[in-house]
């Protein structure tokens, strides 16, 4: 997710902000969903976007970039 609001940045164990991850994925130096596979993360995001009113196709399109995020590329 593109993070423009600094309050949405993830945090390290010392509570400092980390720009690599958002607060929904990374808090206190750990992933909030450590057992999520890439497919689970995509499904989770699609379902959340649908609940927010996005059409399923648009939600699916938005999740196509998830494999390029740092969490999934190392």
PDB file of N, CA and C in Angstrom:
ATOM      1  N   UNK A   1       0.843  -1.170   0.000  1.00  0.00           N
ATOM      2  CA  UNK A   1       0.000   0.000   0.000  1.00  0.00           C
ATOM      3  C   UNK A   1       0.884   1.227   0.000  1.00  0.00           C
ATOM      4  N   UNK A   2       0.538   2.192  -0.789  1.00  0.00           N
ATOM      5  CA  UNK A   2       1.278   3.454  -0.796  1.00  0.00           C
ATOM      6  C   UNK A   2       0.936   4.203   0.484  1.00  0.00           C
ATOM      7  N   UNK A   3       1.964   4.614   1.195  1.00  0.00           N
ATOM      8  CA  UNK A   3       1.729   5.233   2.491  1.00  0.00           C
ATOM      9  C   UNK A   3       2.071   6.721   2.415  1.00  0.00           C
ATOM     10  N   UNK A   4       1.036   7.524   2.425  1.00  0.00           N
ATOM     11  CA  UNK A   4       1.221   8.973   2.404  1.00  0.00           C
ATOM     12  C   UNK A   4       1.048   9.573   3.786  1.00  0.00           C
ATOM     13  N   UNK A   5       0.287   8.911   4.631  1.00  0.00           N
ATOM     14  CA  UNK A   5       0.021   9.366   5.987  1.00  0.00           C
ATOM     15  C   UNK A   5       1.029   8.694   6.920  1.00  0.00           C
ATOM     16  N   UNK A   6       1.915   9.471   7.527  1.00  0.00           N
ATOM     17  CA  UNK A   6       2.952   8.907   8.388  1.00  0.00           C
ATOM     18  C   UNK A   6       2.387   8.118   9.557  1.00  0.00           C
ATOM     19  N   UNK A   7       1.160   8.402   9.957  1.00  0.00           N
ATOM     20  CA  UNK A   7       0.528   7.652  11.038  1.00  0.00           C
ATOM     21  C   UNK A   7       0.202   6.222  10.627  1.00  0.00           C
ATOM     22  N   UNK A   8       0.240   5.940   9.332  1.00  0.00           N
ATOM     23  CA  UNK A   8      -0.085   4.609   8.829  1.00  0.00           C
ATOM     24  C   UNK A   8       1.154   3.735   8.638  1.00  0.00           C
ATOM     25  N   UNK A   9       2.344   4.276   8.935  1.00  0.00           N
ATOM     26  CA  UNK A   9       3.573   3.496   8.796  1.00  0.00           C
ATOM     27  C   UNK A   9       3.655   2.420   9.868  1.00  0.00           C
ATOM     28  N   UNK A  10       4.310   1.310   9.532  1.00  0.00           N
ATOM     29  CA  UNK A  10       4.557   0.266  10.507  1.00  0.00           C
ATOM     30  C   UNK A  10       5.571   0.736  11.532  1.00  0.00           C
ATOM     31  N   UNK A  11       5.759  -0.058  12.588  1.00  0.00           N
ATOM     32  CA  UNK A  11       6.687   0.330  13.654  1.00  0.00           C
ATOM     33  C   UNK A  11       7.690  -0.782  13.967  1.00  0.00           C
ATOM     34  N   UNK A  12       8.876  -0.343  14.364  1.00  0.00           N
ATOM     35  CA  UNK A  12       9.916  -1.252  14.841  1.00  0.00           C
ATOM     36  C   UNK A  12       9.661  -1.558  16.318  1.00  0.00           C
ATOM     37  N   UNK A  13      10.484  -2.429  16.900  1.00  0.00           N
ATOM     38  CA  UNK A  13      10.310  -2.790  18.306  1.00  0.00           C
ATOM     39  C   UNK A  13      10.477  -1.601  19.242  1.00  0.00           C
ATOM     40  N   UNK A  14      11.230  -0.584  18.811  1.00  0.00           N
ATOM     41  CA  UNK A  14      11.420   0.611  19.643  1.00  0.00           C
ATOM     42  C   UNK A  14      10.374   1.688  19.366  1.00  0.00           C
ATOM     43  N   UNK A  15       9.332   1.338  18.638  1.00  0.00           N
ATOM     44  CA  UNK A  15       8.216   2.217  18.273  1.00  0.00           C
ATOM     45  C   UNK A  15       8.563   3.235  17.201  1.00  0.00           C
ATOM     46  N   UNK A  16       9.787   3.179  16.658  1.00  0.00           N
ATOM     47  CA  UNK A  16      10.125   4.074  15.555  1.00  0.00           C
ATOM     48  C   UNK A  16       9.392   3.610  14.296  1.00  0.00           C
ATOM     49  N   UNK A  17       9.111   4.545  13.413  1.00  0.00           N
ATOM     50  CA  UNK A  17       8.374   4.243  12.185  1.00  0.00           C
ATOM     51  C   UNK A  17       9.288   3.578  11.167  1.00  0.00           C
ATOM     52  N   UNK A  18       8.721   2.694  10.361  1.00  0.00           N
ATOM     53  CA  UNK A  18       9.443   2.029   9.293  1.00  0.00           C
ATOM     54  C   UNK A  18       8.660   2.250   8.004  1.00  0.00           C
ATOM     55  N   UNK A  19       9.316   2.790   7.010  1.00  0.00           N
ATOM     56  CA  UNK A  19       8.616   3.143   5.772  1.00  0.00           C
ATOM     57  C   UNK A  19       8.387   1.953   4.839  1.00  0.00           C
ATOM     58  N   UNK A  20       8.999   0.825   5.135  1.00  0.00           N
ATOM     59  CA  UNK A  20       8.867  -0.352   4.262  1.00  0.00           C
ATOM     60  C   UNK A  20       7.511  -1.036   4.362  1.00  0.00           C
ATOM     61  N   UNK A  21       6.818  -0.844   5.501  1.00  0.00           N
ATOM     62  CA  UNK A  21       5.568  -1.552   5.735  1.00  0.00           C
ATOM     63  C   UNK A  21       4.530  -0.632   6.359  1.00  0.00           C
ATOM     64  N   UNK A  22       3.270  -0.944   6.121  1.00  0.00           N
ATOM     65  CA  UNK A  22       2.196  -0.163   6.740  1.00  0.00           C
ATOM     66  C   UNK A  22       1.870  -0.740   8.115  1.00  0.00           C
ATOM     67  N   UNK A  23       1.102   0.033   8.877  1.00  0.00           N
ATOM     68  CA  UNK A  23       0.738  -0.384  10.236  1.00  0.00           C
ATOM     69  C   UNK A  23      -0.157  -1.617  10.268  1.00  0.00           C
ATOM     70  N   UNK A  24      -0.826  -1.893   9.172  1.00  0.00           N
ATOM     71  CA  UNK A  24      -1.710  -3.052   9.129  1.00  0.00           C
ATOM     72  C   UNK A  24      -0.917  -4.348   8.951  1.00  0.00           C
ATOM     73  N   UNK A  25       0.292  -4.236   8.388  1.00  0.00           N
ATOM     74  CA  UNK A  25       1.113  -5.417   8.134  1.00  0.00           C
ATOM     75  C   UNK A  25       2.237  -5.611   9.134  1.00  0.00           C
ATOM     76  N   UNK A  26       2.721  -4.508   9.726  1.00  0.00           N
ATOM     77  CA  UNK A  26       3.934  -4.580  10.542  1.00  0.00           C
ATOM     78  C   UNK A  26       3.815  -3.693  11.769  1.00  0.00           C
ATOM     79  N   UNK A  27       3.870  -4.300  12.946  1.00  0.00           N
ATOM     80  CA  UNK A  27       3.781  -3.561  14.214  1.00  0.00           C
ATOM     81  C   UNK A  27       4.771  -4.153  15.209  1.00  0.00           C
ATOM     82  N   UNK A  28       5.427  -3.267  15.937  1.00  0.00           N
ATOM     83  CA  UNK A  28       6.371  -3.700  16.975  1.00  0.00           C
ATOM     84  C   UNK A  28       7.452  -4.636  16.445  1.00  0.00           C
ATOM     85  N   UNK A  29       7.894  -4.391  15.205  1.00  0.00           N
ATOM     86  CA  UNK A  29       8.977  -5.177  14.626  1.00  0.00           C
ATOM     87  C   UNK A  29       8.579  -6.542  14.101  1.00  0.00           C
ATOM     88  N   UNK A  30       7.278  -6.804  14.011  1.00  0.00           N
ATOM     89  CA  UNK A  30       6.815  -8.110  13.533  1.00  0.00           C
ATOM     90  C   UNK A  30       5.647  -7.949  12.565  1.00  0.00           C
ATOM     91  N   UNK A  31       5.516  -8.920  11.672  1.00  0.00           N
ATOM     92  CA  UNK A  31       4.358  -8.926  10.787  1.00  0.00           C
ATOM     93  C   UNK A  31       3.110  -9.256  11.593  1.00  0.00           C
ATOM     94  N   UNK A  32       2.015  -8.582  11.319  1.00  0.00           N
ATOM     95  CA  UNK A  32       0.778  -8.814  12.059  1.00  0.00           C
ATOM     96  C   UNK A  32       0.144 -10.148  11.675  1.00  0.00           C
ATOM     97  N   UNK A  33       0.418 -10.618  10.487  1.00  0.00           N
ATOM     98  CA  UNK A  33      -0.087 -11.913  10.011  1.00  0.00           C
ATOM     99  C   UNK A  33       1.109 -12.741   9.536  1.00  0.00           C
ATOM    100  N   UNK A  34       1.968 -13.216  10.441  1.00  0.00           N
ATOM    101  CA  UNK A  34       3.206 -13.883  10.016  1.00  0.00           C
ATOM    102  C   UNK A  34       2.995 -15.168   9.229  1.00  0.00           C
ATOM    103  N   UNK A  35       1.861 -15.803   9.390  1.00  0.00           N
ATOM    104  CA  UNK A  35       1.623 -17.072   8.711  1.00  0.00           C
ATOM    105  C   UNK A  35       0.939 -16.910   7.357  1.00  0.00           C
ATOM    106  N   UNK A  36       0.630 -15.679   6.980  1.00  0.00           N
ATOM    107  CA  UNK A  36      -0.035 -15.460   5.695  1.00  0.00           C
ATOM    108  C   UNK A  36       0.910 -15.805   4.552  1.00  0.00           C
ATOM    109  N   UNK A  37       0.395 -16.566   3.613  1.00  0.00           N
ATOM    110  CA  UNK A  37       1.104 -16.771   2.355  1.00  0.00           C
ATOM    111  C   UNK A  37       0.725 -15.608   1.442  1.00  0.00           C
ATOM    112  N   UNK A  38       1.380 -15.499   0.328  1.00  0.00           N
ATOM    113  CA  UNK A  38       1.039 -14.457  -0.643  1.00  0.00           C
ATOM    114  C   UNK A  38      -0.422 -14.588  -1.068  1.00  0.00           C
ATOM    115  N   UNK A  39      -0.859 -15.802  -1.353  1.00  0.00           N
ATOM    116  CA  UNK A  39      -2.253 -16.015  -1.777  1.00  0.00           C
ATOM    117  C   UNK A  39      -3.238 -15.618  -0.677  1.00  0.00           C
ATOM    118  N   UNK A  40      -2.920 -15.939   0.576  1.00  0.00           N
ATOM    119  CA  UNK A  40      -3.800 -15.563   1.692  1.00  0.00           C
ATOM    120  C   UNK A  40      -3.874 -14.047   1.832  1.00  0.00           C
ATOM    121  N   UNK A  41      -2.728 -13.379   1.659  1.00  0.00           N
ATOM    122  CA  UNK A  41      -2.711 -11.918   1.767  1.00  0.00           C
ATOM    123  C   UNK A  41      -3.560 -11.293   0.670  1.00  0.00           C
ATOM    124  N   UNK A  42      -3.446 -11.796  -0.547  1.00  0.00           N
ATOM    125  CA  UNK A  42      -4.243 -11.264  -1.649  1.00  0.00           C
ATOM    126  C   UNK A  42      -5.737 -11.469  -1.380  1.00  0.00           C
ATOM    127  N   UNK A  43      -6.110 -12.648  -0.924  1.00  0.00           N
ATOM    128  CA  UNK A  43      -7.520 -12.921  -0.636  1.00  0.00           C
ATOM    129  C   UNK A  43      -8.025 -12.017   0.488  1.00  0.00           C
ATOM    130  N   UNK A  44      -7.226 -11.855   1.540  1.00  0.00           N
ATOM    131  CA  UNK A  44      -7.566 -11.002   2.665  1.00  0.00           C
ATOM    132  C   UNK A  44      -7.795  -9.563   2.199  1.00  0.00           C
ATOM    133  N   UNK A  45      -6.910  -9.064   1.368  1.00  0.00           N
ATOM    134  CA  UNK A  45      -7.035  -7.686   0.871  1.00  0.00           C
ATOM    135  C   UNK A  45      -8.263  -7.525  -0.022  1.00  0.00           C
ATOM    136  N   UNK A  46      -8.512  -8.495  -0.874  1.00  0.00           N
ATOM    137  CA  UNK A  46      -9.692  -8.434  -1.750  1.00  0.00           C
ATOM    138  C   UNK A  46     -10.960  -8.388  -0.907  1.00  0.00           C
ATOM    139  N   UNK A  47     -11.047  -9.253   0.087  1.00  0.00           N
ATOM    140  CA  UNK A  47     -12.245  -9.282   0.937  1.00  0.00           C
ATOM    141  C   UNK A  47     -12.437  -7.960   1.679  1.00  0.00           C
ATOM    142  N   UNK A  48     -11.344  -7.396   2.188  1.00  0.00           N
ATOM    143  CA  UNK A  48     -11.453  -6.111   2.888  1.00  0.00           C
ATOM    144  C   UNK A  48     -11.877  -4.992   1.944  1.00  0.00           C
ATOM    145  N   UNK A  49     -11.340  -4.978   0.745  1.00  0.00           N
ATOM    146  CA  UNK A  49     -11.729  -3.942  -0.220  1.00  0.00           C
ATOM    147  C   UNK A  49     -13.184  -4.097  -0.646  1.00  0.00           C
ATOM    148  N   UNK A  50     -13.643  -5.333  -0.789  1.00  0.00           N
ATOM    149  CA  UNK A  50     -15.055  -5.550  -1.118  1.00  0.00           C
ATOM    150  C   UNK A  50     -15.952  -5.025  -0.009  1.00  0.00           C
ATOM    151  N   UNK A  51     -15.560  -5.250   1.244  1.00  0.00           N
ATOM    152  CA  UNK A  51     -16.333  -4.729   2.376  1.00  0.00           C
ATOM    153  C   UNK A  51     -16.360  -3.204   2.379  1.00  0.00           C
ATOM    154  N   UNK A  52     -15.312  -2.590   1.829  1.00  0.00           N
ATOM    155  CA  UNK A  52     -15.239  -1.135   1.744  1.00  0.00           C
ATOM    156  C   UNK A  52     -16.009  -0.591   0.539  1.00  0.00           C
ATOM    157  N   UNK A  53     -16.560  -1.497  -0.280  1.00  0.00           N
ATOM    158  CA  UNK A  53     -17.379  -1.073  -1.407  1.00  0.00           C
ATOM    159  C   UNK A  53     -16.721  -1.158  -2.771  1.00  0.00           C
ATOM    160  N   UNK A  54     -15.495  -1.664  -2.836  1.00  0.00           N
ATOM    161  CA  UNK A  54     -14.842  -1.817  -4.130  1.00  0.00           C
ATOM    162  C   UNK A  54     -15.448  -3.004  -4.872  1.00  0.00           C
ATOM    163  N   UNK A  55     -15.639  -2.887  -6.173  1.00  0.00           N
ATOM    164  CA  UNK A  55     -16.055  -4.067  -6.953  1.00  0.00           C
ATOM    165  C   UNK A  55     -14.946  -5.122  -6.903  1.00  0.00           C
ATOM    166  N   UNK A  56     -15.334  -6.380  -6.954  1.00  0.00           N
ATOM    167  CA  UNK A  56     -14.358  -7.461  -6.826  1.00  0.00           C
ATOM    168  C   UNK A  56     -13.257  -7.373  -7.881  1.00  0.00           C
ATOM    169  N   UNK A  57     -13.592  -7.038  -9.111  1.00  0.00           N
ATOM    170  CA  UNK A  57     -12.580  -6.946 -10.171  1.00  0.00           C
ATOM    171  C   UNK A  57     -11.549  -5.873  -9.848  1.00  0.00           C
ATOM    172  N   UNK A  58     -11.991  -4.736  -9.379  1.00  0.00           N
ATOM    173  CA  UNK A  58     -11.068  -3.654  -9.030  1.00  0.00           C
ATOM    174  C   UNK A  58     -10.190  -4.076  -7.848  1.00  0.00           C
ATOM    175  N   UNK A  59     -10.790  -4.701  -6.852  1.00  0.00           N
ATOM    176  CA  UNK A  59     -10.024  -5.184  -5.696  1.00  0.00           C
ATOM    177  C   UNK A  59      -8.970  -6.189  -6.149  1.00  0.00           C
ATOM    178  N   UNK A  60      -9.345  -7.083  -7.035  1.00  0.00           N
ATOM    179  CA  UNK A  60      -8.403  -8.077  -7.561  1.00  0.00           C
ATOM    180  C   UNK A  60      -7.264  -7.382  -8.298  1.00  0.00           C
ATOM    181  N   UNK A  61      -7.588  -6.397  -9.111  1.00  0.00           N
ATOM    182  CA  UNK A  61      -6.548  -5.672  -9.848  1.00  0.00           C
ATOM    183  C   UNK A  61      -5.560  -4.997  -8.893  1.00  0.00           C
ATOM    184  N   UNK A  62      -6.067  -4.407  -7.821  1.00  0.00           N
ATOM    185  CA  UNK A  62      -5.190  -3.751  -6.851  1.00  0.00           C
ATOM    186  C   UNK A  62      -4.231  -4.739  -6.193  1.00  0.00           C
ATOM    187  N   UNK A  63      -4.640  -5.966  -6.020  1.00  0.00           N
ATOM    188  CA  UNK A  63      -3.784  -6.939  -5.338  1.00  0.00           C
ATOM    189  C   UNK A  63      -2.724  -7.550  -6.252  1.00  0.00           C
ATOM    190  N   UNK A  64      -2.763  -7.249  -7.522  1.00  0.00           N
ATOM    191  CA  UNK A  64      -1.772  -7.803  -8.443  1.00  0.00           C
ATOM    192  C   UNK A  64      -0.370  -7.277  -8.141  1.00  0.00           C
ATOM    193  N   UNK A  65      -0.251  -6.161  -7.475  1.00  0.00           N
ATOM    194  CA  UNK A  65       1.079  -5.611  -7.169  1.00  0.00           C
ATOM    195  C   UNK A  65       1.653  -6.158  -5.859  1.00  0.00           C
ATOM    196  N   UNK A  66       0.883  -6.874  -5.096  1.00  0.00           N
ATOM    197  CA  UNK A  66       1.358  -7.387  -3.803  1.00  0.00           C
ATOM    198  C   UNK A  66       2.622  -8.246  -3.946  1.00  0.00           C
ATOM    199  N   UNK A  67       2.747  -9.108  -4.963  1.00  0.00           N
ATOM    200  CA  UNK A  67       3.973  -9.915  -5.074  1.00  0.00           C
ATOM    201  C   UNK A  67       5.245  -9.086  -5.240  1.00  0.00           C
ATOM    202  N   UNK A  68       5.126  -7.823  -5.610  1.00  0.00           N
ATOM    203  CA  UNK A  68       6.307  -6.963  -5.802  1.00  0.00           C
ATOM    204  C   UNK A  68       6.725  -6.248  -4.523  1.00  0.00           C
ATOM    205  N   UNK A  69       5.928  -6.359  -3.470  1.00  0.00           N
ATOM    206  CA  UNK A  69       6.256  -5.699  -2.222  1.00  0.00           C
ATOM    207  C   UNK A  69       7.428  -6.389  -1.521  1.00  0.00           C
ATOM    208  N   UNK A  70       8.166  -5.626  -0.720  1.00  0.00           N
ATOM    209  CA  UNK A  70       9.366  -6.117  -0.052  1.00  0.00           C
ATOM    210  C   UNK A  70       9.139  -7.430   0.704  1.00  0.00           C
ATOM    211  N   UNK A  71       8.022  -7.535   1.380  1.00  0.00           N
ATOM    212  CA  UNK A  71       7.754  -8.749   2.170  1.00  0.00           C
ATOM    213  C   UNK A  71       7.817 -10.009   1.320  1.00  0.00           C
ATOM    214  N   UNK A  72       7.406  -9.922   0.078  1.00  0.00           N
ATOM    215  CA  UNK A  72       7.307 -11.113  -0.773  1.00  0.00           C
ATOM    216  C   UNK A  72       8.468 -11.271  -1.738  1.00  0.00           C
ATOM    217  N   UNK A  73       9.411 -10.331  -1.748  1.00  0.00           N
ATOM    218  CA  UNK A  73      10.500 -10.405  -2.731  1.00  0.00           C
ATOM    219  C   UNK A  73      11.826 -10.822  -2.140  1.00  0.00           C
ATOM    220  N   UNK A  74      11.909 -11.015  -0.830  1.00  0.00           N
ATOM    221  CA  UNK A  74      13.199 -11.435  -0.271  1.00  0.00           C
ATOM    222  C   UNK A  74      13.140 -12.821   0.286  1.00  0.00           C
TER     223      UNK A  74
END
